GROMACS .gro file of C-alpha atoms in nm:
model
  201
    1MET     CA    1   3.214  -5.349 -20.376
    2ALA     CA    2   2.884  -5.328 -20.188
    3ASP     CA    3   2.755  -5.060 -20.426
    4GLN     CA    4   2.840  -5.282 -20.721
    5ARG     CA    5   2.649  -5.575 -20.572
    6ARG     CA    6   2.350  -5.352 -20.498
    7ALA     CA    7   2.353  -5.228 -20.859
    8GLU     CA    8   2.363  -5.586 -20.993
    9ARG     CA    9   2.060  -5.703 -20.794
   10LEU     CA   10   1.757  -5.780 -21.005
   11ASP     CA   11   1.495  -5.764 -20.730
   12GLN     CA   12   1.528  -5.388 -20.693
   13PRO     CA   13   1.442  -5.126 -20.954
   14ARG     CA   14   1.720  -4.922 -21.097
   15GLU     CA   15   1.745  -4.559 -21.013
   16PRO     CA   16   1.653  -4.339 -21.308
   17ARG     CA   17   1.944  -4.187 -21.484
   18GLY     CA   18   1.965  -3.864 -21.673
   19VAL     CA   19   1.871  -3.508 -21.602
   20ARG     CA   20   1.591  -3.458 -21.355
   21LEU     CA   21   1.360  -3.178 -21.454
   22PRO     CA   22   1.194  -2.971 -21.184
   23ARG     CA   23   0.844  -3.083 -21.100
   24VAL     CA   24   0.561  -2.836 -21.146
   25ASP     CA   25   0.235  -2.845 -20.957
   26GLN     CA   26  -0.017  -2.898 -21.233
   27GLU     CA   27  -0.307  -2.757 -21.036
   28THR     CA   28  -0.129  -2.436 -20.941
   29PHE     CA   29   0.007  -2.385 -21.291
   30GLY     CA   30  -0.337  -2.459 -21.437
   31ARG     CA   31  -0.503  -2.198 -21.216
   32TRP     CA   32  -0.233  -1.948 -21.311
   33SER     CA   33  -0.281  -2.018 -21.682
   34GLU     CA   34  -0.658  -1.981 -21.647
   35GLY     CA   35  -0.610  -1.645 -21.476
   36ILE     CA   36  -0.387  -1.525 -21.762
   37ALA     CA   37  -0.630  -1.656 -22.024
   38ARG     CA   38  -0.920  -1.482 -21.852
   39GLY     CA   39  -0.723  -1.159 -21.832
   40MET     CA   40  -0.625  -1.174 -22.199
   41GLY     CA   41  -0.984  -1.233 -22.300
   42THR     CA   42  -1.113  -0.908 -22.156
   43ALA     CA   43  -1.162  -0.566 -22.312
   44ASN     CA   44  -0.923  -0.409 -22.060
   45PHE     CA   45  -0.632  -0.613 -22.193
   46ILE     CA   46  -0.703  -0.511 -22.550
   47VAL     CA   47  -0.733  -0.142 -22.455
   48TYR     CA   48  -0.414  -0.146 -22.248
   49MET     CA   49  -0.218  -0.330 -22.517
   50THR     CA   50  -0.341  -0.083 -22.779
   51LEU     CA   51  -0.231   0.211 -22.562
   52VAL     CA   52   0.114   0.055 -22.506
   53ILE     CA   53   0.165  -0.013 -22.877
   54GLY     CA   54   0.045   0.339 -22.965
   55ALA     CA   55   0.285   0.492 -22.712
   56TRP     CA   56   0.561   0.268 -22.848
   57PHE     CA   57   0.494   0.391 -23.203
   58ALA     CA   58   0.473   0.755 -23.096
   59TRP     CA   59   0.795   0.742 -22.890
   60ASN     CA   60   1.001   0.570 -23.156
   61THR     CA   61   0.864   0.793 -23.431
   62LEU     CA   62   0.832   1.142 -23.280
   63ALA     CA   63   1.110   1.136 -23.018
   64PRO     CA   64   1.463   1.262 -23.104
   65PRO     CA   65   1.676   1.001 -23.281
   66SER     CA   66   1.905   0.965 -22.981
   67TRP     CA   67   1.613   0.875 -22.755
   68ARG     CA   68   1.459   0.613 -22.986
   69PHE     CA   69   1.525   0.258 -22.863
   70ASP     CA   70   1.336   0.080 -23.146
   71PRO     CA   71   1.366   0.251 -23.487
   72TYR     CA   72   1.114   0.242 -23.768
   73THR     CA   73   1.086  -0.127 -23.842
   74PHE     CA   74   1.000  -0.183 -23.475
   75THR     CA   75   1.190  -0.510 -23.459
   76PHE     CA   76   1.191  -0.523 -23.079
   77LEU     CA   77   0.815  -0.465 -23.064
   78THR     CA   78   0.760  -0.741 -23.319
   79LEU     CA   79   0.976  -0.975 -23.110
   80LEU     CA   80   0.781  -0.894 -22.794
   81LEU     CA   81   0.447  -0.949 -22.964
   82SER     CA   82   0.570  -1.280 -23.106
   83ILE     CA   83   0.682  -1.396 -22.762
   84GLN     CA   84   0.348  -1.291 -22.618
   85ALA     CA   85   0.159  -1.483 -22.887
   86SER     CA   86   0.380  -1.790 -22.849
   87TYR     CA   87   0.307  -1.804 -22.477
   88ALA     CA   88  -0.055  -1.697 -22.499
   89ALA     CA   89  -0.159  -1.978 -22.732
   90PRO     CA   90  -0.045  -2.268 -22.502
   91LEU     CA   91  -0.184  -2.094 -22.195
   92ILE     CA   92  -0.522  -2.050 -22.364
   93LEU     CA   93  -0.518  -2.415 -22.478
   94LEU     CA   94  -0.433  -2.529 -22.125
   95ALA     CA   95  -0.718  -2.322 -21.984
   96GLN     CA   96  -0.954  -2.466 -22.247
   97ASN     CA   97  -0.844  -2.821 -22.162
   98ARG     CA   98  -0.909  -2.762 -21.794
   99GLN     CA   99  -1.248  -2.615 -21.876
  100SER     CA  100  -1.325  -2.918 -22.095
  101ASP     CA  101  -1.229  -3.150 -21.809
  102ARG     CA  102  -1.457  -2.961 -21.574
  103ASP     CA  103  -1.740  -2.970 -21.826
  104ARG     CA  104  -1.692  -3.345 -21.872
  105ILE     CA  105  -1.697  -3.407 -21.496
  106ALA     CA  106  -2.004  -3.185 -21.460
  107LEU     CA  107  -2.175  -3.371 -21.745
  108GLU     CA  108  -2.100  -3.708 -21.585
  109GLU     CA  109  -2.231  -3.582 -21.251
  110ASP     CA  110  -2.546  -3.449 -21.417
  111ARG     CA  111  -2.595  -3.783 -21.593
  112ARG     CA  112  -2.549  -3.970 -21.266
  113ARG     CA  113  -2.797  -3.744 -21.087
  114ALA     CA  114  -3.045  -3.777 -21.374
  115THR     CA  115  -3.017  -4.156 -21.350
  116MET     CA  116  -3.075  -4.145 -20.974
  117GLN     CA  117  -3.372  -3.912 -21.013
  118LYS     CA  118  -3.520  -4.139 -21.280
  119ALA     CA  119  -3.482  -4.441 -21.053
  120GLU     CA  120  -3.639  -4.252 -20.762
  121THR     CA  121  -3.924  -4.134 -20.984
  122GLU     CA  122  -3.995  -4.487 -21.102
  123TYR     CA  123  -3.986  -4.612 -20.743
  124LEU     CA  124  -4.228  -4.341 -20.629
  125ALA     CA  125  -4.456  -4.417 -20.924
  126ARG     CA  126  -4.466  -4.785 -20.825
  127GLU     CA  127  -4.534  -4.693 -20.462
  128ILE     CA  128  -4.818  -4.459 -20.562
  129ALA     CA  129  -4.971  -4.729 -20.782
  130ALA     CA  130  -4.951  -4.978 -20.494
  131LEU     CA  131  -5.113  -4.725 -20.260
  132ARG     CA  132  -5.394  -4.666 -20.508
  133ILE     CA  133  -5.458  -5.038 -20.532
  134ALA     CA  134  -5.452  -5.072 -20.151
  135VAL     CA  135  -5.682  -4.774 -20.103
  136GLY     CA  136  -5.923  -4.918 -20.358
  137GLU     CA  137  -5.961  -5.228 -20.140
  138VAL     CA  138  -6.015  -5.035 -19.814
  139ALA     CA  139  -6.370  -4.956 -19.703
  140THR     CA  140  -6.441  -4.588 -19.734
  141ARG     CA  141  -6.651  -4.381 -19.497
  142ASP     CA  142  -6.945  -4.365 -19.738
  143PHE     CA  143  -6.935  -4.743 -19.786
  144VAL     CA  144  -6.938  -4.804 -19.410
  145ARG     CA  145  -7.227  -4.560 -19.365
  146SER     CA  146  -7.432  -4.727 -19.637
  147GLU     CA  147  -7.368  -5.072 -19.488
  148LEU     CA  148  -7.467  -4.953 -19.140
  149ALA     CA  149  -7.783  -4.791 -19.277
  150ARG     CA  150  -7.876  -5.113 -19.460
  151LEU     CA  151  -7.811  -5.317 -19.144
  152ALA     CA  152  -8.028  -5.079 -18.937
  153GLU     CA  153  -8.310  -5.113 -19.190
  154GLU     CA  154  -8.287  -5.492 -19.176
  155LEU     CA  155  -8.298  -5.484 -18.794
  156ASP     CA  156  -8.603  -5.254 -18.803
  157GLU     CA  157  -8.782  -5.485 -19.045
  158ALA     CA  158  -8.702  -5.788 -18.829
  159ALA     CA  159  -8.837  -5.609 -18.518
  160GLN     CA  160  -9.158  -5.514 -18.702
  161ARG     CA  161  -9.209  -5.873 -18.820
  162ARG     CA  162  -9.161  -6.001 -18.465
  163GLN     CA  163  -9.415  -5.749 -18.330
  164ARG     CA  164  -9.672  -5.848 -18.594
  165ARG     CA  165  -9.621  -6.213 -18.512
  166GLU     CA  166  -9.671  -6.147 -18.139
  167ARG     CA  167  -9.992  -5.955 -18.206
  168ARG     CA  168 -10.142  -6.236 -18.411
  169GLN     CA  169 -10.084  -6.502 -18.143
  170PRO     CA  170 -10.325  -6.458 -17.842
  171ALA     CA  171 -10.188  -6.483 -17.497
  172ARG     CA  172 -10.229  -6.845 -17.384
  173GLU     CA  173 -10.153  -7.024 -17.064
  174PRO     CA  174  -9.872  -7.262 -17.082
  175ARG     CA  175  -9.998  -7.620 -17.121
  176ARG     CA  176  -9.845  -7.962 -17.109
  177HIS     CA  177  -9.790  -8.177 -17.407
  178GLY     CA  178 -10.121  -8.356 -17.344
  179GLY     CA  179 -10.324  -8.039 -17.323
  180GLU     CA  180 -10.360  -8.035 -16.939
  181PRO     CA  181 -10.260  -7.724 -16.750
  182LEU     CA  182  -9.926  -7.739 -16.586
  183ASP     CA  183  -9.921  -7.766 -16.215
  184GLU     CA  184  -9.725  -7.510 -16.027
  185PRO     CA  185  -9.417  -7.672 -15.890
  186GLN     CA  186  -9.432  -7.714 -15.516
  187ASP     CA  187  -9.149  -7.724 -15.277
  188GLU     CA  188  -9.105  -7.781 -14.904
  189LEU     CA  189  -9.100  -7.413 -14.829
  190ASP     CA  190  -9.452  -7.366 -14.949
  191GLY     CA  191  -9.637  -7.390 -14.610
  192ASP     CA  192  -9.984  -7.336 -14.750
  193TYR     CA  193  -9.956  -7.627 -14.986
  194ALA     CA  194  -9.837  -7.860 -14.711
  195ARG     CA  195 -10.112  -7.747 -14.471
  196ASP     CA  196 -10.386  -7.798 -14.730
  197ARG     CA  197 -10.265  -8.144 -14.817
  198ARG     CA  198 -10.249  -8.259 -14.445
  199PRO     CA  199 -10.539  -8.505 -14.352
  200GLU     CA  200 -10.801  -8.391 -14.104
  201GLY     CA  201 -10.850  -8.585 -13.786
   0.00000   0.00000   0.00000
């Protein structure tokens, strides 16, 4: 009764019915199929298969009739080669599909890296242009030297003008505004001045 109620519930998914096929690891089977496809695409496989078929023909043609296991029409050999071809074609297609998937992923990764490199290149180009503009506005060593040399020349010229002006003006005593000579300032510590100014008597 409880199993029937559980089966009638709509809030739970039903268990799948039917025959359950065995699950195959796609990655392992894909690697195995690629190994077979690589082996079948080599010269060694062709040489070995040719030797086996030649030995098969020789045994079933030259051996005594009682020892022949596949007479002249070679029906068993034809069946084996058909089975080999029927399995080889899907295995080769599977290996090609896996290789196509890898190529697609590699192409997408290359495109992504190319996009990143392009963005980085554009960023570096902008930074270099900004640095060039900034360096163009900075005073260089030659510019500073030329400015210092010009300033030194101006200072030399100003010193020469001042010397010429001092030579033209004769040395004069300092005078008052009215033209009278200035008296030397006297103070209380000047004993000579006080003694000379004291009245006699």
